[in-house]
């Protein structure tokens, strides 16, 4: 799926963020596609879950970054 998107829109995975609220779907997908991942904590998954995945040796389920809300991400991109 992501290959189709990158070809159609000429995206560079190294310059693309996968933002999501679920570790087991959004963050995993991002890592498998070579994207930088951001977990927003206003959704389903919580930071404690990511920490548990890291402790159990499952780094593909751990985001590169996290934000309390999507508004925080937008503010950070503007800086």
N, CA, C and O atoms as a CHARMM CRD file, in Angstrom:
* protein
*
  316
    1    1 UNK  N      0.82200  -1.19000   0.00000 PROA 1      0.00000
    2    1 UNK  CA     0.00000   0.00000   0.00000 PROA 1      0.00000
    3    1 UNK  C      0.86800   1.25600   0.00000 PROA 1      0.00000
    4    1 UNK  O      0.63800   2.17300  -0.78900 PROA 1      0.00000
    5    2 UNK  N      1.86800   1.29800   0.88700 PROA 2      0.00000
    6    2 UNK  CA     2.69400   2.49800   0.96600 PROA 2      0.00000
    7    2 UNK  C      3.53000   2.68500  -0.29200 PROA 2      0.00000
    8    2 UNK  O      3.78300   3.81700  -0.70400 PROA 2      0.00000
    9    3 UNK  N      3.96200   1.58500  -0.90800 PROA 3      0.00000
   10    3 UNK  CA     4.72400   1.69200  -2.15500 PROA 3      0.00000
   11    3 UNK  C      3.91100   2.40600  -3.22400 PROA 3      0.00000
   12    3 UNK  O      4.44200   3.23900  -3.95900 PROA 3      0.00000
   13    4 UNK  N      2.65300   2.09100  -3.31200 PROA 4      0.00000
   14    4 UNK  CA     1.76900   2.74100  -4.28700 PROA 4      0.00000
   15    4 UNK  C      1.68300   4.24400  -4.01700 PROA 4      0.00000
   16    4 UNK  O      1.73900   5.04900  -4.94700 PROA 4      0.00000
   17    5 UNK  N      1.55000   4.61300  -2.76500 PROA 5      0.00000
   18    5 UNK  CA     1.45700   6.02700  -2.38800 PROA 5      0.00000
   19    5 UNK  C      2.76000   6.75500  -2.69600 PROA 5      0.00000
   20    5 UNK  O      2.73800   7.86200  -3.23400 PROA 5      0.00000
   21    6 UNK  N      3.89600   6.14300  -2.36200 PROA 6      0.00000
   22    6 UNK  CA     5.18000   6.81700  -2.60500 PROA 6      0.00000
   23    6 UNK  C      5.43600   7.00600  -4.09000 PROA 6      0.00000
   24    6 UNK  O      5.96700   8.03700  -4.50300 PROA 6      0.00000
   25    7 UNK  N      5.06700   6.02800  -4.88900 PROA 7      0.00000
   26    7 UNK  CA     5.24700   6.15700  -6.33400 PROA 7      0.00000
   27    7 UNK  C      4.33100   7.22600  -6.91900 PROA 7      0.00000
   28    7 UNK  O      4.76200   8.04900  -7.72600 PROA 7      0.00000
   29    8 UNK  N      3.09500   7.21100  -6.51800 PROA 8      0.00000
   30    8 UNK  CA     2.12200   8.15700  -7.08200 PROA 8      0.00000
   31    8 UNK  C      2.45300   9.59900  -6.72400 PROA 8      0.00000
   32    8 UNK  O      2.32900  10.49000  -7.56500 PROA 8      0.00000
   33    9 UNK  N      2.87500   9.84100  -5.48000 PROA 9      0.00000
   34    9 UNK  CA     3.10700  11.20600  -5.01600 PROA 9      0.00000
   35    9 UNK  C      4.59100  11.54100  -4.85400 PROA 9      0.00000
   36    9 UNK  O      4.93300  12.60500  -4.33800 PROA 9      0.00000
   37   10 UNK  N      5.46800  10.64100  -5.29100 PROA 10     0.00000
   38   10 UNK  CA     6.91600  10.85300  -5.23300 PROA 10     0.00000
   39   10 UNK  C      7.36800  11.25700  -3.83000 PROA 10     0.00000
   40   10 UNK  O      8.07100  12.25200  -3.65200 PROA 10     0.00000
   41   11 UNK  N      6.95400  10.47000  -2.84100 PROA 11     0.00000
   42   11 UNK  CA     7.31400  10.74400  -1.45000 PROA 11     0.00000
   43   11 UNK  C      8.64300  10.10500  -1.09200 PROA 11     0.00000
   44   11 UNK  O      8.98000   9.02700  -1.58300 PROA 11     0.00000
   45   12 UNK  N      9.38700  10.77200  -0.24300 PROA 12     0.00000
   46   12 UNK  CA    10.62900  10.24200   0.30000 PROA 12     0.00000
   47   12 UNK  C     10.32900   9.74400   1.71200 PROA 12     0.00000
   48   12 UNK  O     10.04500  10.55500   2.59300 PROA 12     0.00000
   49   13 UNK  N     10.38300   8.42800   1.95200 PROA 13     0.00000
   50   13 UNK  CA    10.07800   7.91500   3.29100 PROA 13     0.00000
   51   13 UNK  C     10.92200   8.54900   4.39500 PROA 13     0.00000
   52   13 UNK  O     10.46100   8.67800   5.53000 PROA 13     0.00000
   53   14 UNK  N     12.13200   8.93900   4.07700 PROA 14     0.00000
   54   14 UNK  CA    13.00100   9.55900   5.08100 PROA 14     0.00000
   55   14 UNK  C     12.50400  10.94000   5.50300 PROA 14     0.00000
   56   14 UNK  O     12.93100  11.47200   6.52800 PROA 14     0.00000
   57   15 UNK  N     11.60100  11.51900   4.71100 PROA 15     0.00000
   58   15 UNK  CA    11.06100  12.84400   5.02800 PROA 15     0.00000
   59   15 UNK  C      9.56200  12.79300   5.32400 PROA 15     0.00000
   60   15 UNK  O      8.86600  13.80400   5.23400 PROA 15     0.00000
   61   16 UNK  N      9.08000  11.61200   5.67400 PROA 16     0.00000
   62   16 UNK  CA     7.65300  11.41000   5.89000 PROA 16     0.00000
   63   16 UNK  C      7.40300  10.92300   7.31200 PROA 16     0.00000
   64   16 UNK  O      8.11000  10.04500   7.80700 PROA 16     0.00000
   65   17 UNK  N      6.39400  11.49500   7.96700 PROA 17     0.00000
   66   17 UNK  CA     5.99400  11.07300   9.31000 PROA 17     0.00000
   67   17 UNK  C      4.74300  10.20900   9.23700 PROA 17     0.00000
   68   17 UNK  O      3.82000  10.50200   8.47700 PROA 17     0.00000
   69   18 UNK  N      4.71900   9.16100  10.01900 PROA 18     0.00000
   70   18 UNK  CA     3.49800   8.39500  10.23800 PROA 18     0.00000
   71   18 UNK  C      2.99200   8.79100  11.60700 PROA 18     0.00000
   72   18 UNK  O      3.63400   8.51000  12.61900 PROA 18     0.00000
   73   19 UNK  N      1.84600   9.44100  11.64100 PROA 19     0.00000
   74   19 UNK  CA     1.24800   9.89400  12.89200 PROA 19     0.00000
   75   19 UNK  C      0.02300   9.03500  13.15700 PROA 19     0.00000
   76   19 UNK  O     -0.82600   8.87400  12.28000 PROA 19     0.00000
   77   20 UNK  N     -0.07300   8.48700  14.35300 PROA 20     0.00000
   78   20 UNK  CA    -1.22100   7.66300  14.67200 PROA 20     0.00000
   79   20 UNK  C     -1.43500   7.53800  16.16600 PROA 20     0.00000
   80   20 UNK  O     -0.63900   8.01400  16.97600 PROA 20     0.00000
   81   21 UNK  N     -2.54300   6.87900  16.51100 PROA 21     0.00000
   82   21 UNK  CA    -2.88400   6.71800  17.92300 PROA 21     0.00000
   83   21 UNK  C     -2.89200   5.26000  18.36400 PROA 21     0.00000
   84   21 UNK  O     -3.26400   4.95600  19.49700 PROA 21     0.00000
   85   22 UNK  N     -2.48500   4.35900  17.48100 PROA 22     0.00000
   86   22 UNK  CA    -2.45500   2.93200  17.82100 PROA 22     0.00000
   87   22 UNK  C     -1.06300   2.35800  17.55000 PROA 22     0.00000
   88   22 UNK  O     -0.54700   2.44200  16.43500 PROA 22     0.00000
   89   23 UNK  N     -0.48200   1.78600  18.56700 PROA 23     0.00000
   90   23 UNK  CA     0.85300   1.21000  18.42300 PROA 23     0.00000
   91   23 UNK  C      0.84700   0.00700  17.48500 PROA 23     0.00000
   92   23 UNK  O      1.73700  -0.13500  16.64600 PROA 23     0.00000
   93   24 UNK  N     -0.16200  -0.86300  17.62900 PROA 24     0.00000
   94   24 UNK  CA    -0.18500  -2.13000  16.91100 PROA 24     0.00000
   95   24 UNK  C     -0.54400  -1.99000  15.43900 PROA 24     0.00000
   96   24 UNK  O     -0.36700  -2.94200  14.67900 PROA 24     0.00000
   97   25 UNK  N     -1.03800  -0.85000  15.02000 PROA 25     0.00000
   98   25 UNK  CA    -1.36900  -0.66000  13.60300 PROA 25     0.00000
   99   25 UNK  C     -0.57100   0.50700  13.02100 PROA 25     0.00000
  100   25 UNK  O      0.26700   0.30700  12.14200 PROA 25     0.00000
  101   26 UNK  N     -0.82300   1.70700  13.50200 PROA 26     0.00000
  102   26 UNK  CA    -0.21000   2.90700  12.92700 PROA 26     0.00000
  103   26 UNK  C      1.30700   2.92100  13.08100 PROA 26     0.00000
  104   26 UNK  O      2.03100   3.12400  12.10700 PROA 26     0.00000
  105   27 UNK  N      1.78000   2.70800  14.28500 PROA 27     0.00000
  106   27 UNK  CA     3.21800   2.78500  14.55100 PROA 27     0.00000
  107   27 UNK  C      3.94000   1.60600  13.90200 PROA 27     0.00000
  108   27 UNK  O      5.01100   1.78200  13.32200 PROA 27     0.00000
  109   28 UNK  N      3.37400   0.42900  13.99200 PROA 28     0.00000
  110   28 UNK  CA     3.96400  -0.74300  13.34400 PROA 28     0.00000
  111   28 UNK  C      4.05800  -0.53500  11.83400 PROA 28     0.00000
  112   28 UNK  O      5.09700  -0.81600  11.23700 PROA 28     0.00000
  113   29 UNK  N      2.99500  -0.05100  11.21700 PROA 29     0.00000
  114   29 UNK  CA     2.99100   0.23400   9.77800 PROA 29     0.00000
  115   29 UNK  C      4.09700   1.22300   9.42700 PROA 29     0.00000
  116   29 UNK  O      4.84000   1.01400   8.46700 PROA 29     0.00000
  117   30 UNK  N      4.20600   2.28800  10.19700 PROA 30     0.00000
  118   30 UNK  CA     5.23300   3.28900   9.94200 PROA 30     0.00000
  119   30 UNK  C      6.63300   2.70500   9.97900 PROA 30     0.00000
  120   30 UNK  O      7.44100   2.96000   9.08600 PROA 30     0.00000
  121   31 UNK  N      6.91700   1.93200  10.99900 PROA 31     0.00000
  122   31 UNK  CA     8.25000   1.32400  11.10200 PROA 31     0.00000
  123   31 UNK  C      8.52000   0.36700   9.94700 PROA 31     0.00000
  124   31 UNK  O      9.61700   0.35700   9.38900 PROA 31     0.00000
  125   32 UNK  N      7.53300  -0.42600   9.59300 PROA 32     0.00000
  126   32 UNK  CA     7.72000  -1.39400   8.49700 PROA 32     0.00000
  127   32 UNK  C      7.94700  -0.70400   7.15300 PROA 32     0.00000
  128   32 UNK  O      8.54000  -1.28500   6.24300 PROA 32     0.00000
  129   33 UNK  N      7.47700   0.52600   7.03300 PROA 33     0.00000
  130   33 UNK  CA     7.64800   1.28900   5.78700 PROA 33     0.00000
  131   33 UNK  C      8.85300   2.21800   5.83400 PROA 33     0.00000
  132   33 UNK  O      9.09000   2.96800   4.88700 PROA 33     0.00000
  133   34 UNK  N      9.61200   2.18200   6.91400 PROA 34     0.00000
  134   34 UNK  CA    10.80300   3.01200   7.02300 PROA 34     0.00000
  135   34 UNK  C     10.53000   4.46300   7.35200 PROA 34     0.00000
  136   34 UNK  O     11.33400   5.33700   7.02800 PROA 34     0.00000
  137   35 UNK  N      9.39500   4.73000   7.99800 PROA 35     0.00000
  138   35 UNK  CA     9.00500   6.09700   8.32900 PROA 35     0.00000
  139   35 UNK  C      9.35000   6.43700   9.77100 PROA 35     0.00000
  140   35 UNK  O      9.45500   5.55100  10.61900 PROA 35     0.00000
  141   36 UNK  N      9.52200   7.70800  10.03900 PROA 36     0.00000
  142   36 UNK  CA     9.61100   8.19000  11.40900 PROA 36     0.00000
  143   36 UNK  C      8.19500   8.16800  11.96300 PROA 36     0.00000
  144   36 UNK  O      7.25800   8.58700  11.28400 PROA 36     0.00000
  145   37 UNK  N      8.03100   7.68500  13.18500 PROA 37     0.00000
  146   37 UNK  CA     6.69100   7.52300  13.74800 PROA 37     0.00000
  147   37 UNK  C      6.44500   8.46500  14.92100 PROA 37     0.00000
  148   37 UNK  O      7.34400   8.78000  15.70000 PROA 37     0.00000
  149   38 UNK  N      5.18700   8.90200  15.01700 PROA 38     0.00000
  150   38 UNK  CA     4.74900   9.78300  16.10100 PROA 38     0.00000
  151   38 UNK  C      3.44000   9.23400  16.65400 PROA 38     0.00000
  152   38 UNK  O      2.47300   9.04600  15.91600 PROA 38     0.00000
  153   39 UNK  N      3.41800   8.98300  17.94700 PROA 39     0.00000
  154   39 UNK  CA     2.20000   8.54200  18.62700 PROA 39     0.00000
  155   39 UNK  C      1.53100   9.74300  19.26400 PROA 39     0.00000
  156   39 UNK  O      2.16300  10.49200  20.01000 PROA 39     0.00000
  157   40 UNK  N      0.25000   9.92800  18.96900 PROA 40     0.00000
  158   40 UNK  CA    -0.51000  10.96800  19.65200 PROA 40     0.00000
  159   40 UNK  C     -1.28100  10.31400  20.79500 PROA 40     0.00000
  160   40 UNK  O     -1.98200   9.32100  20.60100 PROA 40     0.00000
  161   41 UNK  N     -1.14200  10.87900  21.97300 PROA 41     0.00000
  162   41 UNK  CA    -1.68400  10.25300  23.18300 PROA 41     0.00000
  163   41 UNK  C     -3.15600  10.57400  23.44100 PROA 41     0.00000
  164   41 UNK  O     -3.67800  10.24800  24.50700 PROA 41     0.00000
  165   42 UNK  N     -3.82000  11.19800  22.49400 PROA 42     0.00000
  166   42 UNK  CA    -5.24500  11.48600  22.66200 PROA 42     0.00000
  167   42 UNK  C     -6.11900  10.36000  22.12700 PROA 42     0.00000
  168   42 UNK  O     -7.34500  10.46700  22.12500 PROA 42     0.00000
  169   43 UNK  N     -5.49200   9.29000  21.67900 PROA 43     0.00000
  170   43 UNK  CA    -6.25400   8.20100  21.08900 PROA 43     0.00000
  171   43 UNK  C     -6.25200   6.94600  21.92700 PROA 43     0.00000
  172   43 UNK  O     -6.43100   6.99200  23.14400 PROA 43     0.00000
  173   44 UNK  N     -6.04700   5.82700  21.26700 PROA 44     0.00000
  174   44 UNK  CA    -6.19400   4.51600  21.87800 PROA 44     0.00000
  175   44 UNK  C     -5.00100   4.13000  22.75000 PROA 44     0.00000
  176   44 UNK  O     -5.17600   3.80000  23.92300 PROA 44     0.00000
  177   45 UNK  N     -3.79300   4.16600  22.19100 PROA 45     0.00000
  178   45 UNK  CA    -2.59900   3.70200  22.90800 PROA 45     0.00000
  179   45 UNK  C     -2.04300   4.76600  23.83300 PROA 45     0.00000
  180   45 UNK  O     -2.19700   5.96500  23.60000 PROA 45     0.00000
  181   46 UNK  N     -1.39700   4.30300  24.87900 PROA 46     0.00000
  182   46 UNK  CA    -0.81100   5.20000  25.87300 PROA 46     0.00000
  183   46 UNK  C      0.70100   4.97400  25.95500 PROA 46     0.00000
  184   46 UNK  O      1.21000   3.94500  25.51000 PROA 46     0.00000
  185   47 UNK  N      1.39800   5.93100  26.51900 PROA 47     0.00000
  186   47 UNK  CA     2.85100   5.88100  26.62500 PROA 47     0.00000
  187   47 UNK  C      3.32100   4.65100  27.40100 PROA 47     0.00000
  188   47 UNK  O      4.35100   4.06700  27.06400 PROA 47     0.00000
  189   48 UNK  N      2.59000   4.25800  28.42300 PROA 48     0.00000
  190   48 UNK  CA     2.96400   3.08900  29.22400 PROA 48     0.00000
  191   48 UNK  C      3.00500   1.81900  28.36700 PROA 48     0.00000
  192   48 UNK  O      3.84700   0.94700  28.58500 PROA 48     0.00000
  193   49 UNK  N      2.10700   1.71800  27.40400 PROA 49     0.00000
  194   49 UNK  CA     2.11600   0.56300  26.50700 PROA 49     0.00000
  195   49 UNK  C      3.38000   0.55100  25.65600 PROA 49     0.00000
  196   49 UNK  O      3.99000  -0.50000  25.46100 PROA 49     0.00000
  197   50 UNK  N      3.77100   1.70700  25.15400 PROA 50     0.00000
  198   50 UNK  CA     4.99300   1.80900  24.35200 PROA 50     0.00000
  199   50 UNK  C      6.21000   1.42900  25.18800 PROA 50     0.00000
  200   50 UNK  O      7.11000   0.74000  24.70800 PROA 50     0.00000
  201   51 UNK  N      6.23300   1.87500  26.42400 PROA 51     0.00000
  202   51 UNK  CA     7.34500   1.53500  27.31500 PROA 51     0.00000
  203   51 UNK  C      7.39200   0.02900  27.57400 PROA 51     0.00000
  204   51 UNK  O      8.47200  -0.55800  27.64900 PROA 51     0.00000
  205   52 UNK  N      6.23200  -0.58800  27.71100 PROA 52     0.00000
  206   52 UNK  CA     6.17600  -2.03800  27.92300 PROA 52     0.00000
  207   52 UNK  C      6.67700  -2.78800  26.68700 PROA 52     0.00000
  208   52 UNK  O      7.38300  -3.78900  26.81500 PROA 52     0.00000
  209   53 UNK  N      6.32100  -2.31700  25.50300 PROA 53     0.00000
  210   53 UNK  CA     6.81900  -2.94400  24.27600 PROA 53     0.00000
  211   53 UNK  C      8.33400  -2.80100  24.17000 PROA 53     0.00000
  212   53 UNK  O      9.01400  -3.73300  23.74100 PROA 53     0.00000
  213   54 UNK  N      8.86300  -1.65600  24.55200 PROA 54     0.00000
  214   54 UNK  CA    10.31300  -1.45500  24.51300 PROA 54     0.00000
  215   54 UNK  C     10.99700  -2.42400  25.47900 PROA 54     0.00000
  216   54 UNK  O     12.00000  -3.05000  25.13400 PROA 54     0.00000
  217   55 UNK  N     10.45200  -2.54000  26.68000 PROA 55     0.00000
  218   55 UNK  CA    11.03700  -3.42500  27.69200 PROA 55     0.00000
  219   55 UNK  C     10.98300  -4.89300  27.27000 PROA 55     0.00000
  220   55 UNK  O     11.84200  -5.68600  27.65900 PROA 55     0.00000
  221   56 UNK  N      9.97700  -5.25400  26.47500 PROA 56     0.00000
  222   56 UNK  CA     9.84000  -6.64900  26.05300 PROA 56     0.00000
  223   56 UNK  C     10.54000  -6.93200  24.72400 PROA 56     0.00000
  224   56 UNK  O     10.39300  -8.01800  24.16400 PROA 56     0.00000
  225   57 UNK  N     11.29700  -5.96200  24.22200 PROA 57     0.00000
  226   57 UNK  CA    12.07700  -6.18700  23.00900 PROA 57     0.00000
  227   57 UNK  C     11.28100  -6.14600  21.72500 PROA 57     0.00000
  228   57 UNK  O     11.58100  -6.88000  20.78400 PROA 57     0.00000
  229   58 UNK  N     10.26000  -5.28800  21.67200 PROA 58     0.00000
  230   58 UNK  CA     9.45100  -5.13800  20.46700 PROA 58     0.00000
  231   58 UNK  C      9.53300  -3.69300  19.95700 PROA 58     0.00000
  232   58 UNK  O      8.54100  -2.96600  20.00900 PROA 58     0.00000
  233   59 UNK  N     10.69900  -3.27500  19.46900 PROA 59     0.00000
  234   59 UNK  CA    10.88400  -1.87200  19.09500 PROA 59     0.00000
  235   59 UNK  C     10.01900  -1.39800  17.93200 PROA 59     0.00000
  236   59 UNK  O      9.80100  -0.19400  17.79300 PROA 59     0.00000
  237   60 UNK  N      9.51800  -2.30500  17.09000 PROA 60     0.00000
  238   60 UNK  CA     8.65600  -1.87800  15.98500 PROA 60     0.00000
  239   60 UNK  C      7.31500  -1.34000  16.47100 PROA 60     0.00000
  240   60 UNK  O      6.58400  -0.70900  15.70700 PROA 60     0.00000
  241   61 UNK  N      6.99000  -1.58800  17.74000 PROA 61     0.00000
  242   61 UNK  CA     5.74000  -1.09000  18.30900 PROA 61     0.00000
  243   61 UNK  C      5.96100   0.14300  19.18000 PROA 61     0.00000
  244   61 UNK  O      5.05600   0.58800  19.88600 PROA 61     0.00000
  245   62 UNK  N      7.16600   0.68300  19.12000 PROA 62     0.00000
  246   62 UNK  CA     7.52100   1.85200  19.93100 PROA 62     0.00000
  247   62 UNK  C      7.72400   3.04600  19.00300 PROA 62     0.00000
  248   62 UNK  O      8.52600   2.96900  18.07200 PROA 62     0.00000
  249   63 UNK  N      7.01400   4.14400  19.23800 PROA 63     0.00000
  250   63 UNK  CA     7.15900   5.30400  18.35200 PROA 63     0.00000
  251   63 UNK  C      8.51000   5.99400  18.53300 PROA 63     0.00000
  252   63 UNK  O      9.13800   5.90600  19.58800 PROA 63     0.00000
  253   64 UNK  N      8.93600   6.67500  17.48200 PROA 64     0.00000
  254   64 UNK  CA    10.15200   7.48500  17.58100 PROA 64     0.00000
  255   64 UNK  C      9.90700   8.69800  18.47200 PROA 64     0.00000
  256   64 UNK  O     10.78900   9.13200  19.21300 PROA 64     0.00000
  257   65 UNK  N      8.70100   9.23200  18.38500 PROA 65     0.00000
  258   65 UNK  CA     8.31100  10.41200  19.16200 PROA 65     0.00000
  259   65 UNK  C      6.87200  10.23600  19.62400 PROA 65     0.00000
  260   65 UNK  O      6.13900   9.39200  19.11000 PROA 65     0.00000
  261   66 UNK  N      6.48400  11.04000  20.59200 PROA 66     0.00000
  262   66 UNK  CA     5.07900  11.08200  20.99400 PROA 66     0.00000
  263   66 UNK  C      4.71000  12.51300  21.33600 PROA 66     0.00000
  264   66 UNK  O      5.56000  13.31700  21.71900 PROA 66     0.00000
  265   67 UNK  N      3.42600  12.81500  21.19200 PROA 67     0.00000
  266   67 UNK  CA     2.88700  14.12900  21.54500 PROA 67     0.00000
  267   67 UNK  C      1.60300  13.90700  22.33100 PROA 67     0.00000
  268   67 UNK  O      0.91200  12.90500  22.14500 PROA 67     0.00000
  269   68 UNK  N      1.29600  14.84900  23.20600 PROA 68     0.00000
  270   68 UNK  CA     0.05300  14.74200  23.97000 PROA 68     0.00000
  271   68 UNK  C     -1.16100  14.87800  23.06600 PROA 68     0.00000
  272   68 UNK  O     -2.17400  14.21100  23.28000 PROA 68     0.00000
  273   69 UNK  N     -1.06600  15.73400  22.06100 PROA 69     0.00000
  274   69 UNK  CA    -2.17100  15.90500  21.11500 PROA 69     0.00000
  275   69 UNK  C     -1.61200  16.29900  19.75800 PROA 69     0.00000
  276   69 UNK  O     -0.45800  16.71500  19.65100 PROA 69     0.00000
  277   70 UNK  N     -2.41400  16.16800  18.74300 PROA 70     0.00000
  278   70 UNK  CA    -1.99500  16.53400  17.39400 PROA 70     0.00000
  279   70 UNK  C     -1.67300  18.02300  17.31200 PROA 70     0.00000
  280   70 UNK  O     -0.84700  18.43300  16.49700 PROA 70     0.00000
  281   71 UNK  N     -2.30700  18.82300  18.13700 PROA 71     0.00000
  282   71 UNK  CA    -2.01400  20.26500  18.17000 PROA 71     0.00000
  283   71 UNK  C     -0.56400  20.51000  18.58100 PROA 71     0.00000
  284   71 UNK  O      0.06600  21.44800  18.09400 PROA 71     0.00000
  285   72 UNK  N     -0.03400  19.68200  19.46500 PROA 72     0.00000
  286   72 UNK  CA     1.36900  19.80700  19.86900 PROA 72     0.00000
  287   72 UNK  C      2.30800  19.50300  18.70900 PROA 72     0.00000
  288   72 UNK  O      3.36100  20.12800  18.57500 PROA 72     0.00000
  289   73 UNK  N      1.93200  18.55500  17.88400 PROA 73     0.00000
  290   73 UNK  CA     2.75100  18.21600  16.72500 PROA 73     0.00000
  291   73 UNK  C      2.79600  19.38700  15.75200 PROA 73     0.00000
  292   73 UNK  O      3.86300  19.74100  15.25100 PROA 73     0.00000
  293   74 UNK  N      1.66200  19.97500  15.49100 PROA 74     0.00000
  294   74 UNK  CA     1.60300  21.10600  14.56200 PROA 74     0.00000
  295   74 UNK  C      2.42700  22.26800  15.08900 PROA 74     0.00000
  296   74 UNK  O      3.15600  22.90800  14.33000 PROA 74     0.00000
  297   75 UNK  N      2.31800  22.54300  16.36600 PROA 75     0.00000
  298   75 UNK  CA     3.10900  23.63000  16.96100 PROA 75     0.00000
  299   75 UNK  C      4.60100  23.33500  16.83800 PROA 75     0.00000
  300   75 UNK  O      5.38700  24.24600  16.57800 PROA 75     0.00000
  301   76 UNK  N      4.99700  22.09600  17.01700 PROA 76     0.00000
  302   76 UNK  CA     6.40300  21.72300  16.90400 PROA 76     0.00000
  303   76 UNK  C      6.93400  21.84800  15.49000 PROA 76     0.00000
  304   76 UNK  O      8.09800  22.19500  15.29400 PROA 76     0.00000
  305   77 UNK  N      6.09800  21.57100  14.50500 PROA 77     0.00000
  306   77 UNK  CA     6.51800  21.69800  13.11300 PROA 77     0.00000
  307   77 UNK  C      6.68500  23.15300  12.70400 PROA 77     0.00000
  308   77 UNK  O      7.47500  23.46600  11.81400 PROA 77     0.00000
  309   78 UNK  N      5.94600  24.03500  13.35000 PROA 78     0.00000
  310   78 UNK  CA     6.02800  25.45700  13.02600 PROA 78     0.00000
  311   78 UNK  C      7.28300  26.10300  13.58800 PROA 78     0.00000
  312   78 UNK  O      7.71500  27.14500  13.09500 PROA 78     0.00000
  313   79 UNK  N      7.88000  25.49500  14.62400 PROA 79     0.00000
  314   79 UNK  CA     9.09000  26.06500  15.24500 PROA 79     0.00000
  315   79 UNK  C     10.31200  25.93300  14.36800 PROA 79     0.00000
  316   79 UNK  O     11.39800  26.36400  14.75400 PROA 79     0.00000
